[in-house]
PDB file of N, CA and C in Angstrom:
ATOM      1  N   MET A 216      25.783 121.548  15.591  1.00 55.00           N
ATOM      2  CA  MET A 216      24.858 120.443  15.780  1.00 55.00           C
ATOM      3  C   MET A 216      24.233 120.591  17.161  1.00 55.00           C
ATOM      4  N   GLY A 217      22.925 120.520  17.200  1.00 57.00           N
ATOM      5  CA  GLY A 217      22.212 120.670  18.457  1.00 57.00           C
ATOM      6  C   GLY A 217      22.288 119.419  19.316  1.00 57.00           C
ATOM      7  N   VAL A 218      21.859 119.554  20.560  1.00 50.00           N
ATOM      8  CA  VAL A 218      21.897 118.444  21.511  1.00 50.00           C
ATOM      9  C   VAL A 218      21.044 117.280  21.021  1.00 50.00           C
ATOM     10  N   LEU A 219      19.852 117.560  20.493  1.00 48.00           N
ATOM     11  CA  LEU A 219      18.970 116.505  20.004  1.00 48.00           C
ATOM     12  C   LEU A 219      19.599 115.773  18.819  1.00 48.00           C
ATOM     13  N   GLU A 220      20.218 116.524  17.894  1.00 56.00           N
ATOM     14  CA  GLU A 220      20.872 115.900  16.745  1.00 56.00           C
ATOM     15  C   GLU A 220      22.035 115.028  17.197  1.00 56.00           C
ATOM     16  N   GLN A 221      22.808 115.483  18.184  1.00 55.00           N
ATOM     17  CA  GLN A 221      23.921 114.688  18.711  1.00 55.00           C
ATOM     18  C   GLN A 221      23.399 113.408  19.347  1.00 55.00           C
ATOM     19  N   HIS A 222      22.294 113.506  20.075  1.00 53.00           N
ATOM     20  CA  HIS A 222      21.698 112.344  20.731  1.00 53.00           C
ATOM     21  C   HIS A 222      21.290 111.296  19.695  1.00 53.00           C
ATOM     22  N   HIS A 223      20.641 111.730  18.609  1.00 58.00           N
ATOM     23  CA  HIS A 223      20.210 110.799  17.563  1.00 58.00           C
ATOM     24  C   HIS A 223      21.413 110.193  16.848  1.00 58.00           C
ATOM     25  N   LYS A 224      22.476 110.970  16.654  1.00 58.00           N
ATOM     26  CA  LYS A 224      23.685 110.461  15.999  1.00 58.00           C
ATOM     27  C   LYS A 224      24.306 109.357  16.853  1.00 58.00           C
ATOM     28  N   VAL A 225      24.376 109.551  18.154  1.00 61.00           N
ATOM     29  CA  VAL A 225      24.930 108.547  19.054  1.00 61.00           C
ATOM     30  C   VAL A 225      24.063 107.299  19.026  1.00 61.00           C
ATOM     31  N   GLU A 226      22.755 107.445  19.100  1.00 70.00           N
ATOM     32  CA  GLU A 226      21.862 106.292  19.064  1.00 70.00           C
ATOM     33  C   GLU A 226      22.031 105.515  17.766  1.00 70.00           C
ATOM     34  N   LEU A 227      22.141 106.206  16.643  1.00 72.00           N
ATOM     35  CA  LEU A 227      22.301 105.546  15.360  1.00 72.00           C
ATOM     36  C   LEU A 227      23.616 104.785  15.302  1.00 72.00           C
ATOM     37  N   SER A 228      24.696 105.367  15.799  1.00 69.00           N
ATOM     38  CA  SER A 228      25.986 104.672  15.761  1.00 69.00           C
ATOM     39  C   SER A 228      25.957 103.412  16.620  1.00 69.00           C
ATOM     40  N   VAL A 229      25.249 103.455  17.734  1.00 72.00           N
ATOM     41  CA  VAL A 229      25.118 102.274  18.587  1.00 72.00           C
ATOM     42  C   VAL A 229      24.299 101.205  17.875  1.00 72.00           C
ATOM     43  N   LEU A 230      23.202 101.598  17.244  1.00 77.00           N
ATOM     44  CA  LEU A 230      22.366 100.639  16.517  1.00 77.00           C
ATOM     45  C   LEU A 230      23.124 100.002  15.359  1.00 77.00           C
ATOM     46  N   VAL A 231      23.861 100.797  14.616  1.00 79.00           N
ATOM     47  CA  VAL A 231      24.631 100.280  13.486  1.00 79.00           C
ATOM     48  C   VAL A 231      25.697  99.310  13.977  1.00 79.00           C
ATOM     49  N   ALA A 232      26.366  99.639  15.061  1.00 76.00           N
ATOM     50  CA  ALA A 232      27.410  98.767  15.598  1.00 76.00           C
ATOM     51  C   ALA A 232      26.838  97.446  16.093  1.00 76.00           C
ATOM     52  N   ARG A 233      25.559  97.405  16.416  1.00 79.00           N
ATOM     53  CA  ARG A 233      24.949  96.177  16.920  1.00 79.00           C
ATOM     54  C   ARG A 233      24.496  95.234  15.803  1.00 79.00           C
ATOM     55  N   LEU A 234      24.642  95.652  14.555  1.00 82.00           N
ATOM     56  CA  LEU A 234      24.328  94.770  13.441  1.00 82.00           C
ATOM     57  C   LEU A 234      25.366  93.650  13.369  1.00 82.00           C
ATOM     58  N   ASP A 235      25.075  92.617  12.625  1.00 85.00           N
ATOM     59  CA  ASP A 235      26.024  91.517  12.447  1.00 85.00           C
ATOM     60  C   ASP A 235      27.027  91.916  11.365  1.00 85.00           C
ATOM     61  N   TRP A 236      28.274  92.139  11.743  1.00 89.00           N
ATOM     62  CA  TRP A 236      29.307  92.599  10.822  1.00 89.00           C
ATOM     63  C   TRP A 236      30.216  91.471  10.350  1.00 89.00           C
ATOM     64  N   HIS A 237      29.870  90.219  10.643  1.00 90.00           N
ATOM     65  CA  HIS A 237      30.675  89.089  10.175  1.00 90.00           C
ATOM     66  C   HIS A 237      30.737  89.108   8.649  1.00 90.00           C
ATOM     67  N   GLY A 238      31.931  88.961   8.109  1.00 93.00           N
ATOM     68  CA  GLY A 238      32.123  88.964   6.662  1.00 93.00           C
ATOM     69  C   GLY A 238      32.387  90.340   6.085  1.00 93.00           C
ATOM     70  N   ALA A 239      32.313  91.371   6.918  1.00 93.00           N
ATOM     71  CA  ALA A 239      32.535  92.734   6.435  1.00 93.00           C
ATOM     72  C   ALA A 239      34.025  93.066   6.432  1.00 93.00           C
ATOM     73  N   PRO A 240      34.501  93.708   5.365  1.00 94.00           N
ATOM     74  CA  PRO A 240      35.886  94.192   5.373  1.00 94.00           C
ATOM     75  C   PRO A 240      35.964  95.448   6.240  1.00 94.00           C
ATOM     76  N   VAL A 241      36.841  95.436   7.225  1.00 96.00           N
ATOM     77  CA  VAL A 241      36.982  96.571   8.143  1.00 96.00           C
ATOM     78  C   VAL A 241      38.449  96.938   8.296  1.00 96.00           C
ATOM     79  N   THR A 242      38.678  98.164   8.738  1.00 96.00           N
ATOM     80  CA  THR A 242      40.017  98.666   9.032  1.00 96.00           C
ATOM     81  C   THR A 242      39.993  99.289  10.417  1.00 96.00           C
ATOM     82  N   VAL A 243      41.041  99.045  11.193  1.00 97.00           N
ATOM     83  CA  VAL A 243      41.160  99.689  12.507  1.00 97.00           C
ATOM     84  C   VAL A 243      41.635 101.118  12.268  1.00 97.00           C
ATOM     85  N   THR A 244      40.805 102.087  12.653  1.00 97.00           N
ATOM     86  CA  THR A 244      41.152 103.497  12.443  1.00 97.00           C
ATOM     87  C   THR A 244      41.513 104.213  13.736  1.00 97.00           C
ATOM     88  N   ARG A 245      41.210 103.608  14.864  1.00 96.00           N
ATOM     89  CA  ARG A 245      41.623 104.148  16.167  1.00 96.00           C
ATOM     90  C   ARG A 245      41.810 102.952  17.085  1.00 96.00           C
ATOM     91  N   ALA A 246      42.872 103.010  17.871  1.00 95.00           N
ATOM     92  CA  ALA A 246      43.176 101.895  18.764  1.00 95.00           C
ATOM     93  C   ALA A 246      43.489 102.426  20.154  1.00 95.00           C
ATOM     94  N   PRO A 247      43.386 101.554  21.161  1.00 91.00           N
ATOM     95  CA  PRO A 247      43.735 101.974  22.518  1.00 91.00           C
ATOM     96  C   PRO A 247      45.196 102.430  22.586  1.00 91.00           C
ATOM     97  N   VAL A 248      45.495 103.279  23.538  1.00 88.00           N
ATOM     98  CA  VAL A 248      46.846 103.794  23.713  1.00 88.00           C
ATOM     99  C   VAL A 248      47.860 102.654  23.845  1.00 88.00           C
ATOM    100  N   ALA A 249      47.473 101.571  24.485  1.00 87.00           N
ATOM    101  CA  ALA A 249      48.377 100.441  24.702  1.00 87.00           C
ATOM    102  C   ALA A 249      48.631  99.628  23.431  1.00 87.00           C
ATOM    103  N   SER A 250      47.854  99.879  22.367  1.00 90.00           N
ATOM    104  CA  SER A 250      47.973  99.069  21.145  1.00 90.00           C
ATOM    105  C   SER A 250      48.008  99.931  19.880  1.00 90.00           C
ATOM    106  N   PRO A 251      48.904 100.921  19.796  1.00 92.00           N
ATOM    107  CA  PRO A 251      48.896 101.824  18.631  1.00 92.00           C
ATOM    108  C   PRO A 251      49.226 101.133  17.313  1.00 92.00           C
ATOM    109  N   LEU A 252      49.885  99.992  17.344  1.00 93.00           N
ATOM    110  CA  LEU A 252      50.252  99.293  16.118  1.00 93.00           C
ATOM    111  C   LEU A 252      49.044  98.670  15.405  1.00 93.00           C
ATOM    112  N   LEU A 253      47.890  98.639  16.074  1.00 95.00           N
ATOM    113  CA  LEU A 253      46.685  98.088  15.449  1.00 95.00           C
ATOM    114  C   LEU A 253      46.101  99.024  14.394  1.00 95.00           C
ATOM    115  N   VAL A 254      46.387 100.325  14.492  1.00 96.00           N
ATOM    116  CA  VAL A 254      45.842 101.291  13.530  1.00 96.00           C
ATOM    117  C   VAL A 254      46.347 100.942  12.135  1.00 96.00           C
ATOM    118  N   GLY A 255      45.416 100.817  11.205  1.00 96.00           N
ATOM    119  CA  GLY A 255      45.752 100.461   9.836  1.00 96.00           C
ATOM    120  C   GLY A 255      45.564  98.979   9.538  1.00 96.00           C
ATOM    121  N   LEU A 256      45.412  98.176  10.582  1.00 95.00           N
ATOM    122  CA  LEU A 256      45.165  96.751  10.393  1.00 95.00           C
ATOM    123  C   LEU A 256      43.829  96.577   9.699  1.00 95.00           C
ATOM    124  N   SER A 257      43.799  95.759   8.649  1.00 95.00           N
ATOM    125  CA  SER A 257      42.532  95.571   7.947  1.00 95.00           C
ATOM    126  C   SER A 257      42.337  94.111   7.586  1.00 95.00           C
ATOM    127  N   GLY A 258      41.075  93.767   7.380  1.00 96.00           N
ATOM    128  CA  GLY A 258      40.731  92.410   7.005  1.00 96.00           C
ATOM    129  C   GLY A 258      39.243  92.195   7.133  1.00 96.00           C
ATOM    130  N   THR A 259      38.852  90.970   6.891  1.00 96.00           N
ATOM    131  CA  THR A 259      37.455  90.586   6.997  1.00 96.00           C
ATOM    132  C   THR A 259      37.170  90.141   8.420  1.00 96.00           C
ATOM    133  N   LEU A 260      36.118  90.674   9.015  1.00 95.00           N
ATOM    134  CA  LEU A 260      35.748  90.278  10.372  1.00 95.00           C
ATOM    135  C   LEU A 260      35.191  88.855  10.300  1.00 95.00           C
ATOM    136  N   VAL A 261      35.921  87.900  10.905  1.00 95.00           N
ATOM    137  CA  VAL A 261      35.525  86.493  10.803  1.00 95.00           C
ATOM    138  C   VAL A 261      35.010  85.904  12.110  1.00 95.00           C
ATOM    139  N   HIS A 262      35.303  86.564  13.228  1.00 93.00           N
ATOM    140  CA  HIS A 262      34.844  86.029  14.515  1.00 93.00           C
ATOM    141  C   HIS A 262      34.915  87.134  15.556  1.00 93.00           C
ATOM    142  N   GLN A 263      34.020  87.057  16.530  1.00 91.00           N
ATOM    143  CA  GLN A 263      34.122  87.989  17.652  1.00 91.00           C
ATOM    144  C   GLN A 263      33.671  87.316  18.932  1.00 91.00           C
ATOM    145  N   THR A 264      34.289  87.767  20.005  1.00 91.00           N
ATOM    146  CA  THR A 264      33.903  87.328  21.338  1.00 91.00           C
ATOM    147  C   THR A 264      33.390  88.557  22.061  1.00 91.00           C
ATOM    148  N   LYS A 265      33.172  88.433  23.341  1.00 90.00           N
ATOM    149  CA  LYS A 265      32.669  89.571  24.119  1.00 90.00           C
ATOM    150  C   LYS A 265      33.641  90.756  24.080  1.00 90.00           C
ATOM    151  N   HIS A 266      34.949  90.465  24.072  1.00 93.00           N
ATOM    152  CA  HIS A 266      35.939  91.541  24.189  1.00 93.00           C
ATOM    153  C   HIS A 266      36.861  91.716  22.989  1.00 93.00           C
ATOM    154  N   THR A 267      36.831  90.788  22.025  1.00 94.00           N
ATOM    155  CA  THR A 267      37.772  90.862  20.909  1.00 94.00           C
ATOM    156  C   THR A 267      37.109  90.512  19.587  1.00 94.00           C
ATOM    157  N   VAL A 268      37.801  90.859  18.494  1.00 94.00           N
ATOM    158  CA  VAL A 268      37.401  90.414  17.160  1.00 94.00           C
ATOM    159  C   VAL A 268      38.604  89.751  16.510  1.00 94.00           C
ATOM    160  N   THR A 269      38.314  88.915  15.522  1.00 95.00           N
ATOM    161  CA  THR A 269      39.358  88.288  14.717  1.00 95.00           C
ATOM    162  C   THR A 269      39.157  88.737  13.281  1.00 95.00           C
ATOM    163  N   LEU A 270      40.248  89.225  12.681  1.00 96.00           N
ATOM    164  CA  LEU A 270      40.218  89.676  11.295  1.00 96.00           C
ATOM    165  C   LEU A 270      41.092  88.760  10.452  1.00 96.00           C
ATOM    166  N   PHE A 271      40.663  88.493   9.215  1.00 96.00           N
ATOM    167  CA  PHE A 271      41.484  87.731   8.283  1.00 96.00           C
ATOM    168  C   PHE A 271      41.836  88.631   7.119  1.00 96.00           C
ATOM    169  N   ASN A 272      43.134  88.781   6.855  1.00 94.00           N
ATOM    170  CA  ASN A 272      43.596  89.588   5.741  1.00 94.00           C
ATOM    171  C   ASN A 272      43.983  88.644   4.612  1.00 94.00           C
ATOM    172  N   ALA A 273      43.203  88.634   3.539  1.00 91.00           N
ATOM    173  CA  ALA A 273      43.430  87.710   2.425  1.00 91.00           C
ATOM    174  C   ALA A 273      44.723  88.025   1.675  1.00 91.00           C
ATOM    175  N   ASP A 274      45.092  89.310   1.606  1.00 92.00           N
ATOM    176  CA  ASP A 274      46.311  89.681   0.880  1.00 92.00           C
ATOM    177  C   ASP A 274      47.554  89.092   1.529  1.00 92.00           C
ATOM    178  N   SER A 275      47.636  89.188   2.843  1.00 90.00           N
ATOM    179  CA  SER A 275      48.808  88.668   3.547  1.00 90.00           C
ATOM    180  C   SER A 275      48.581  87.258   4.082  1.00 90.00           C
ATOM    181  N   ARG A 276      47.348  86.762   3.909  1.00 92.00           N
ATOM    182  CA  ARG A 276      46.952  85.435   4.414  1.00 92.00           C
ATOM    183  C   ARG A 276      47.230  85.302   5.907  1.00 92.00           C
ATOM    184  N   ARG A 277      46.939  86.384   6.624  1.00 92.00           N
ATOM    185  CA  ARG A 277      47.171  86.407   8.075  1.00 92.00           C
ATOM    186  C   ARG A 277      45.855  86.510   8.814  1.00 92.00           C
ATOM    187  N   LEU A 278      45.809  85.805   9.918  1.00 93.00           N
ATOM    188  CA  LEU A 278      44.676  85.870  10.831  1.00 93.00           C
ATOM    189  C   LEU A 278      45.109  86.718  12.015  1.00 93.00           C
ATOM    190  N   HIS A 279      44.411  87.810  12.257  1.00 90.00           N
ATOM    191  CA  HIS A 279      44.733  88.710  13.370  1.00 90.00           C
ATOM    192  C   HIS A 279      43.728  88.438  14.478  1.00 90.00           C
ATOM    193  N   GLU A 280      44.156  87.680  15.459  1.00 87.00           N
ATOM    194  CA  GLU A 280      43.269  87.297  16.549  1.00 87.00           C
ATOM    195  C   GLU A 280      43.399  88.273  17.712  1.00 87.00           C
ATOM    196  N   ARG A 281      42.362  88.312  18.515  1.00 88.00           N
ATOM    197  CA  ARG A 281      42.337  89.089  19.750  1.00 88.00           C
ATOM    198  C   ARG A 281      42.589  90.584  19.546  1.00 88.00           C
ATOM    199  N   VAL A 282      41.948  91.153  18.545  1.00 95.00           N
ATOM    200  CA  VAL A 282      41.960  92.606  18.390  1.00 95.00           C
ATOM    201  C   VAL A 282      40.942  93.122  19.397  1.00 95.00           C
ATOM    202  N   PRO A 283      41.375  93.922  20.370  1.00 95.00           N
ATOM    203  CA  PRO A 283      40.434  94.346  21.415  1.00 95.00           C
ATOM    204  C   PRO A 283      39.345  95.259  20.870  1.00 95.00           C
ATOM    205  N   LYS A 284      38.148  95.095  21.401  1.00 94.00           N
ATOM    206  CA  LYS A 284      37.039  95.977  21.024  1.00 94.00           C
ATOM    207  C   LYS A 284      37.114  97.294  21.799  1.00 94.00           C
ATOM    208  N   GLN A 285      37.421  97.202  23.087  1.00 93.00           N
ATOM    209  CA  GLN A 285      37.388  98.388  23.941  1.00 93.00           C
ATOM    210  C   GLN A 285      38.410  99.418  23.474  1.00 93.00           C
ATOM    211  N   GLY A 286      37.942 100.608  23.195  1.00 94.00           N
ATOM    212  CA  GLY A 286      38.801 101.708  22.788  1.00 94.00           C
ATOM    213  C   GLY A 286      39.200 101.685  21.323  1.00 94.00           C
ATOM    214  N   THR A 287      38.690 100.716  20.562  1.00 95.00           N
ATOM    215  CA  THR A 287      39.037 100.583  19.145  1.00 95.00           C
ATOM    216  C   THR A 287      37.865 101.041  18.288  1.00 95.00           C
ATOM    217  N   VAL A 288      38.182 101.719  17.187  1.00 95.00           N
ATOM    218  CA  VAL A 288      37.165 102.092  16.206  1.00 95.00           C
ATOM    219  C   VAL A 288      37.507 101.379  14.908  1.00 95.00           C
ATOM    220  N   PHE A 289      36.524 100.661  14.377  1.00 95.00           N
ATOM    221  CA  PHE A 289      36.658  99.959  13.109  1.00 95.00           C
ATOM    222  C   PHE A 289      35.912 100.761  12.059  1.00 95.00           C
ATOM    223  N   THR A 290      36.444 100.810  10.845  1.00 95.00           N
ATOM    224  CA  THR A 290      35.776 101.534   9.763  1.00 95.00           C
ATOM    225  C   THR A 290      35.473 100.556   8.636  1.00 95.00           C
ATOM    226  N   ALA A 291      34.237 100.607   8.139  1.00 93.00           N
ATOM    227  CA  ALA A 291      33.809  99.783   7.013  1.00 93.00           C
ATOM    228  C   ALA A 291      33.294 100.709   5.924  1.00 93.00           C
ATOM    229  N   VAL A 292      33.572 100.352   4.680  1.00 90.00           N
ATOM    230  CA  VAL A 292      33.054 101.112   3.549  1.00 90.00           C
ATOM    231  C   VAL A 292      31.998 100.250   2.877  1.00 90.00           C
ATOM    232  N   LEU A 293      30.781 100.743   2.869  1.00 86.00           N
ATOM    233  CA  LEU A 293      29.653 100.017   2.300  1.00 86.00           C
ATOM    234  C   LEU A 293      29.482 100.367   0.827  1.00 86.00           C
ATOM    235  N   GLY A 294      28.569  99.679   0.167  1.00 86.00           N
ATOM    236  CA  GLY A 294      28.255  99.993  -1.215  1.00 86.00           C
ATOM    237  C   GLY A 294      27.878 101.456  -1.363  1.00 86.00           C
ATOM    238  N   GLY A 295      28.234 102.031  -2.478  1.00 89.00           N
ATOM    239  CA  GLY A 295      27.936 103.439  -2.700  1.00 89.00           C
ATOM    240  C   GLY A 295      28.935 104.360  -2.024  1.00 89.00           C
ATOM    241  N   GLY A 296      30.006 103.780  -1.467  1.00 89.00           N
ATOM    242  CA  GLY A 296      31.044 104.588  -0.840  1.00 89.00           C
ATOM    243  C   GLY A 296      30.682 105.139   0.527  1.00 89.00           C
ATOM    244  N   ILE A 297      29.664 104.577   1.153  1.00 88.00           N
ATOM    245  CA  ILE A 297      29.258 105.042   2.479  1.00 88.00           C
ATOM    246  C   ILE A 297      30.234 104.500   3.513  1.00 88.00           C
ATOM    247  N   THR A 298      30.837 105.381   4.288  1.00 90.00           N
ATOM    248  CA  THR A 298      31.793 104.997   5.311  1.00 90.00           C
ATOM    249  C   THR A 298      31.094 104.943   6.660  1.00 90.00           C
ATOM    250  N   VAL A 299      31.296 103.831   7.378  1.00 89.00           N
ATOM    251  CA  VAL A 299      30.684 103.640   8.691  1.00 89.00           C
ATOM    252  C   VAL A 299      31.799 103.425   9.707  1.00 89.00           C
ATOM    253  N   HIS A 300      31.770 104.206  10.777  1.00 90.00           N
ATOM    254  CA  HIS A 300      32.729 104.051  11.875  1.00 90.00           C
ATOM    255  C   HIS A 300      32.043 103.256  12.982  1.00 90.00           C
ATOM    256  N   LEU A 301      32.643 102.139  13.353  1.00 90.00           N
ATOM    257  CA  LEU A 301      32.047 101.229  14.336  1.00 90.00           C
ATOM    258  C   LEU A 301      32.843 101.261  15.625  1.00 90.00           C
ATOM    259  N   PRO A 302      32.313 101.867  16.673  1.00 89.00           N
ATOM    260  CA  PRO A 302      33.006 101.842  17.960  1.00 89.00           C
ATOM    261  C   PRO A 302      33.030 100.406  18.488  1.00 89.00           C
ATOM    262  N   GLY A 303      34.215  99.880  18.714  1.00 91.00           N
ATOM    263  CA  GLY A 303      34.338  98.507  19.195  1.00 91.00           C
ATOM    264  C   GLY A 303      33.601  98.263  20.487  1.00 91.00           C
ATOM    265  N   ASP A 304      33.504  99.292  21.327  1.00 88.00           N
ATOM    266  CA  ASP A 304      32.799  99.154  22.600  1.00 88.00           C
ATOM    267  C   ASP A 304      31.333  98.776  22.401  1.00 88.00           C
ATOM    268  N   HIS A 305      30.779  99.081  21.214  1.00 86.00           N
ATOM    269  CA  HIS A 305      29.364  98.817  20.953  1.00 86.00           C
ATOM    270  C   HIS A 305      29.115  97.584  20.093  1.00 86.00           C
ATOM    271  N   LEU A 306      30.187  96.981  19.562  1.00 86.00           N
ATOM    272  CA  LEU A 306      30.001  95.757  18.778  1.00 86.00           C
ATOM    273  C   LEU A 306      29.490  94.658  19.694  1.00 86.00           C
ATOM    274  N   VAL A 307      28.471  93.946  19.238  1.00 74.00           N
ATOM    275  CA  VAL A 307      27.841  92.922  20.056  1.00 74.00           C
ATOM    276  C   VAL A 307      28.186  91.561  19.486  1.00 74.00           C
ATOM    277  N   GLU A 308      28.568  90.645  20.365  1.00 69.00           N
ATOM    278  CA  GLU A 308      28.821  89.280  19.947  1.00 69.00           C
ATOM    279  C   GLU A 308      27.523  88.685  19.425  1.00 69.00           C
ATOM    280  N   THR A 309      27.545  88.164  18.187  1.00 60.00           N
ATOM    281  CA  THR A 309      26.317  87.684  17.579  1.00 60.00           C
ATOM    282  C   THR A 309      26.239  86.167  17.476  1.00 60.00           C
ATOM    283  N   TRP A 310      27.269  85.444  17.870  1.00 50.00           N
ATOM    284  CA  TRP A 310      27.166  83.995  17.874  1.00 50.00           C
ATOM    285  C   TRP A 310      27.272  83.496  19.277  1.00 50.00           C
TER     286      TRP A 310
END
């Protein structure tokens, strides 16, 4: 992959992460070194602040509050099986 292609890929991932992801089912696929137990955590994104997100897991009926954005990668699967990796550092508070 050339430098220009890498640049466009980074820009696209930032733009996608800036969309409103409230209501989207996501899974934590990478977590900060200090929080390795977050990997595999999944649920519906129900709230976010400047530094954290809150996920609700309907299966376990658990609310996972204060999942840090910094250093975390969230993965969402869209219609058609399209997988999107969302760097938490780029998620923007939308409310």
